[in-house]
Amino acid sequence: MKKTVNHSIICGLAIVLALFAISAKADLETVDYVDVYEYQGRWYEIARLPQIFQPACTAVTADYTLNDDGSIGVFNFCRILHPKYGFPISVQGTATAVDATNSKLKVSFFNGKTEGDYWVLELDSQYQWSLVGDPDRKTLYILSRTPQLSSDVVEELLRLAVEKHGYNIDRLIYTKQPH
């Protein structure tokens, strides 16, 4: 008795595998190492993908400090609508390294009730700017040590975000900072 293969099953399986391969995202590459001592301090947000927890935020800053237990203290600040006179909002959290590279962090807010990934994708050798995202490619930030960053650097970071890291930047928001 000769066994026959149901072609419908094979075709269905092939379609499912093809769809899975198309929808599977490549791993997100991070920098090789982040020196947390160098990374601590104030960072200014230059641009971001929209986030529900940052409604109309301007003058966005993030301050990172080292805690005694090895974690990183996080203090995020912004002003709503206007960079000088807008209503101020802030949130404190804690970041912990996922591995020895310190390039992948878990950040938690509200005593661990909210958690997210903070992956350093690109980093200036002098720690003057960075590109930060998450493995789902839903968050993306360009950060700088100064309130403004050269347009050449911003363009290069956006090019890397798209071409190297697979981000869609169509909805990118440029953050208004006080002058």
PDB file of N, CA, C and O in Angstrom, residues 47-50 137-140 158-159 161-163 166-174:
ATOM      1  N   ALA A  47      14.946  63.111  20.030  1.00  0.00           N
ATOM      2  CA  ALA A  47      13.814  62.592  19.236  1.00  0.00           C
ATOM      3  C   ALA A  47      13.364  61.276  19.838  1.00  0.00           C
ATOM      4  O   ALA A  47      14.121  60.614  20.554  1.00  0.00           O
ATOM      5  N   ARG A  48      12.106  60.894  19.525  1.00  0.00           N
ATOM      6  CA  ARG A  48      11.551  59.636  20.038  1.00  0.00           C
ATOM      7  C   ARG A  48      10.425  59.163  19.133  1.00  0.00           C
ATOM      8  O   ARG A  48       9.811  59.960  18.421  1.00  0.00           O
ATOM      9  N   LEU A  49      10.135  57.891  19.224  1.00  0.00           N
ATOM     10  CA  LEU A  49       8.885  57.381  18.687  1.00  0.00           C
ATOM     11  C   LEU A  49       7.809  57.709  19.721  1.00  0.00           C
ATOM     12  O   LEU A  49       8.087  57.732  20.925  1.00  0.00           O
ATOM     13  N   PRO A  50       6.580  57.966  19.300  1.00  0.00           N
ATOM     14  CA  PRO A  50       5.517  58.334  20.257  1.00  0.00           C
ATOM     15  C   PRO A  50       5.290  57.259  21.307  1.00  0.00           C
ATOM     16  O   PRO A  50       5.305  56.070  20.997  1.00  0.00           O
ATOM     17  N   ARG A 137      11.030  46.939  18.943  1.00  0.00           N
ATOM     18  CA  ARG A 137      11.145  48.123  18.076  1.00  0.00           C
ATOM     19  C   ARG A 137       9.942  49.068  18.211  1.00  0.00           C
ATOM     20  O   ARG A 137       9.523  49.700  17.258  1.00  0.00           O
ATOM     21  N   LYS A 138       9.403  49.141  19.426  1.00  0.00           N
ATOM     22  CA  LYS A 138       8.290  50.066  19.697  1.00  0.00           C
ATOM     23  C   LYS A 138       8.772  51.356  20.332  1.00  0.00           C
ATOM     24  O   LYS A 138       8.072  52.358  20.293  1.00  0.00           O
ATOM     25  N   THR A 139       9.935  51.310  20.949  1.00  0.00           N
ATOM     26  CA  THR A 139      10.508  52.529  21.514  1.00  0.00           C
ATOM     27  C   THR A 139      11.821  52.829  20.820  1.00  0.00           C
ATOM     28  O   THR A 139      12.577  51.910  20.457  1.00  0.00           O
ATOM     29  N   LEU A 140      12.072  54.104  20.621  1.00  0.00           N
ATOM     30  CA  LEU A 140      13.330  54.556  20.036  1.00  0.00           C
ATOM     31  C   LEU A 140      13.580  55.960  20.538  1.00  0.00           C
ATOM     32  O   LEU A 140      12.678  56.811  20.500  1.00  0.00           O
ATOM     33  N   LEU A 158      19.445  58.093  12.684  1.00  0.00           N
ATOM     34  CA  LEU A 158      18.179  57.666  12.079  1.00  0.00           C
ATOM     35  C   LEU A 158      18.419  56.673  10.945  1.00  0.00           C
ATOM     36  O   LEU A 158      17.674  55.703  10.789  1.00  0.00           O
ATOM     37  N   ARG A 159      19.468  56.893  10.173  1.00  0.00           N
ATOM     38  CA  ARG A 159      19.819  55.948   9.109  1.00  0.00           C
ATOM     39  C   ARG A 159      20.134  54.579   9.714  1.00  0.00           C
ATOM     40  O   ARG A 159      19.646  53.547   9.240  1.00  0.00           O
ATOM     41  N   ALA A 161      19.120  53.473  12.618  1.00  0.00           N
ATOM     42  CA  ALA A 161      17.881  52.934  13.207  1.00  0.00           C
ATOM     43  C   ALA A 161      17.086  52.170  12.152  1.00  0.00           C
ATOM     44  O   ALA A 161      16.561  51.086  12.424  1.00  0.00           O
ATOM     45  N   VAL A 162      17.021  52.712  10.958  1.00  0.00           N
ATOM     46  CA  VAL A 162      16.247  52.084   9.878  1.00  0.00           C
ATOM     47  C   VAL A 162      17.020  50.930   9.246  1.00  0.00           C
ATOM     48  O   VAL A 162      16.532  49.798   9.188  1.00  0.00           O
ATOM     49  N   GLU A 163      18.223  51.212   8.754  1.00  0.00           N
ATOM     50  CA  GLU A 163      18.953  50.237   7.951  1.00  0.00           C
ATOM     51  C   GLU A 163      19.588  49.115   8.768  1.00  0.00           C
ATOM     52  O   GLU A 163      19.586  47.969   8.344  1.00  0.00           O
ATOM     53  N   GLY A 166      16.313  48.050  11.845  1.00  0.00           N
ATOM     54  CA  GLY A 166      14.986  47.658  11.375  1.00  0.00           C
ATOM     55  C   GLY A 166      13.818  48.458  11.919  1.00  0.00           C
ATOM     56  O   GLY A 166      12.699  47.964  11.987  1.00  0.00           O
ATOM     57  N   TYR A 167      14.044  49.704  12.285  1.00  0.00           N
ATOM     58  CA  TYR A 167      12.978  50.559  12.811  1.00  0.00           C
ATOM     59  C   TYR A 167      12.212  51.259  11.701  1.00  0.00           C
ATOM     60  O   TYR A 167      12.766  51.579  10.652  1.00  0.00           O
ATOM     61  N   ASN A 168      10.953  51.531  11.969  1.00  0.00           N
ATOM     62  CA  ASN A 168      10.137  52.403  11.139  1.00  0.00           C
ATOM     63  C   ASN A 168      10.078  53.737  11.884  1.00  0.00           C
ATOM     64  O   ASN A 168       9.584  53.795  13.011  1.00  0.00           O
ATOM     65  N   ILE A 169      10.585  54.803  11.256  1.00  0.00           N
ATOM     66  CA  ILE A 169      10.652  56.099  11.934  1.00  0.00           C
ATOM     67  C   ILE A 169       9.650  57.111  11.364  1.00  0.00           C
ATOM     68  O   ILE A 169       9.790  58.311  11.587  1.00  0.00           O
ATOM     69  N   ASP A 170       8.629  56.621  10.677  1.00  0.00           N
ATOM     70  CA  ASP A 170       7.644  57.514  10.064  1.00  0.00           C
ATOM     71  C   ASP A 170       6.951  58.426  11.074  1.00  0.00           C
ATOM     72  O   ASP A 170       6.546  59.526  10.737  1.00  0.00           O
ATOM     73  N   ARG A 171       6.807  57.966  12.313  1.00  0.00           N
ATOM     74  CA  ARG A 171       6.081  58.763  13.325  1.00  0.00           C
ATOM     75  C   ARG A 171       7.025  59.432  14.325  1.00  0.00           C
ATOM     76  O   ARG A 171       6.608  59.844  15.397  1.00  0.00           O
ATOM     77  N   LEU A 172       8.291  59.565  13.960  1.00  0.00           N
ATOM     78  CA  LEU A 172       9.290  60.131  14.855  1.00  0.00           C
ATOM     79  C   LEU A 172       8.903  61.551  15.286  1.00  0.00           C
ATOM     80  O   LEU A 172       8.430  62.352  14.484  1.00  0.00           O
ATOM     81  N   ILE A 173       9.101  61.840  16.554  1.00  0.00           N
ATOM     82  CA  ILE A 173       8.832  63.168  17.120  1.00  0.00           C
ATOM     83  C   ILE A 173      10.167  63.790  17.504  1.00  0.00           C
ATOM     84  O   ILE A 173      10.972  63.165  18.210  1.00  0.00           O
ATOM     85  N   TYR A 174      10.402  65.014  17.049  1.00  0.00           N
ATOM     86  CA  TYR A 174      11.584  65.756  17.476  1.00  0.00           C
ATOM     87  C   TYR A 174      11.206  66.545  18.730  1.00  0.00           C
ATOM     88  O   TYR A 174      10.228  67.285  18.735  1.00  0.00           O
TER      89      TYR A 174
END
